[in-house]
Amino acid sequence: MKNRFSVKYLVFTAVLLAVSGSALFAAGHESSEDFEFPTSDKGANFYFTSFPDLFNWNIDYPQPGWEDAMDWYLGGMKKEGPAFSLNAGDIMDARWWETPEQVRRKTKQYWGGFAKRFRDKDIRLFIAPGDHEYGDDGGLNRHKNLVPVYAEQFVKIFRMPLNGPEHKKGLAYSFTKGNLAVISLDQFEDKGEKMEMSVSGKQLEWFENELKNCSDKDFIIVQGHMPAAGPVRSKNSSANMLKGGTNSEFWKTMTKYGVDAYLCGEHHRITAKRVDGIWQIVHGALWGTQTDVNYLRGSVFDDKLVLELFKFDVKYSGGHIGDHPHRKPTHAPREKVDISQEAKKHGPNLVGRLIIEKSDKGNITTLTSGAFLPDWYKQF
């Protein structure tokens, strides 16, 4: 059974003070050769990656002007985290509010292309639904009749594990690999007249039971779309937060069973903070709009879990991609994406490292740097 004890951090301050919060150091090597993934090989049992809010726009497959950048990035993610990748939702814009037929047609095109993109890269992707998987905030608030259609298409197209609660099969689920357990949640609950951003009712009961069942695992990660603990950095986002925050039964349940990390997105910026013994890590970026994108890499050892956050720059050009209904023509992604020369040459920049170690008295945080330091996010 996992326990949670108070923790003292070991902090690498010398490196941090020199960089003013931008990057700890370049992951690549100084040489005449272009950088090649992975950023490092530490001899872990396995590696995984996480990148919420990719793309958050309606990006086709193939998407002219994007594929060279996607080959570099997703080819890199396969080498960084060959075991699996996590995505805490908002994969497309998906403002398809007209009819059930439109939802089915567009999800088949865009979600189907998204799924094929990852199959072609041989990446096993585990997705948690975000608000855009239900038509964005407008879909949730004004077109609730379409929510079941979105859910049906999500289950059909993405084929997530079917071991979740009865009303959320293929939407909420769990899996294990080695000494790691991962539980992925659907944080959009039907409350009759409206959809609520929470984990409650039957899903909460199932969630607690899953945590009990994986108590023999050394490390537990939970994936959900929205943060619970604020404040967090936010950009180009509706800035949704989970109802009840750290006072919610969802958060209290994670605390009770010693969850190590809660991975989430929605805000398109990095904010990592430790609350009640849980590391909440908000990350991900809005490809097509934001020029500094990020991802998380996890390294799982027998006795420790290492989580690292990386950033790199991209450049955009050309006009704006169409087929984004209910938006202005210029409120859309750009037609061409290029990886910056700096990233191609030297690789992504490491902006934070966290080490959680197993101990007889419960898991303890033994190292924090960069983005994992208290109030790091406030400098921006």
PDB file of N, CA and C in Angstrom, residues 58 321-325:
ATOM      1  N   ASN A  58      -8.237  21.873 -36.201  1.00  0.00           N
ATOM      2  CA  ASN A  58      -8.629  20.823 -37.139  1.00  0.00           C
ATOM      3  C   ASN A  58      -7.501  20.621 -38.150  1.00  0.00           C
ATOM      4  N   ILE A 321      -5.319  28.045 -42.082  1.00  0.00           N
ATOM      5  CA  ILE A 321      -6.018  26.840 -42.530  1.00  0.00           C
ATOM      6  C   ILE A 321      -7.516  27.013 -42.318  1.00  0.00           C
ATOM      7  N   GLY A 322      -8.295  26.686 -43.329  1.00  0.00           N
ATOM      8  CA  GLY A 322      -9.747  26.816 -43.250  1.00  0.00           C
ATOM      9  C   GLY A 322     -10.395  25.669 -42.494  1.00  0.00           C
ATOM     10  N   ASP A 323     -11.696  25.544 -42.652  1.00  0.00           N
ATOM     11  CA  ASP A 323     -12.504  24.502 -42.011  1.00  0.00           C
ATOM     12  C   ASP A 323     -12.462  24.593 -40.487  1.00  0.00           C
ATOM     13  N   HIS A 324     -12.637  25.815 -39.992  1.00  0.00           N
ATOM     14  CA  HIS A 324     -12.773  26.039 -38.551  1.00  0.00           C
ATOM     15  C   HIS A 324     -14.063  26.826 -38.308  1.00  0.00           C
ATOM     16  N   PRO A 325     -15.199  26.137 -38.376  1.00  0.00           N
ATOM     17  CA  PRO A 325     -16.487  26.825 -38.246  1.00  0.00           C
ATOM     18  C   PRO A 325     -16.643  27.522 -36.905  1.00  0.00           C
TER      19      PRO A 325
END
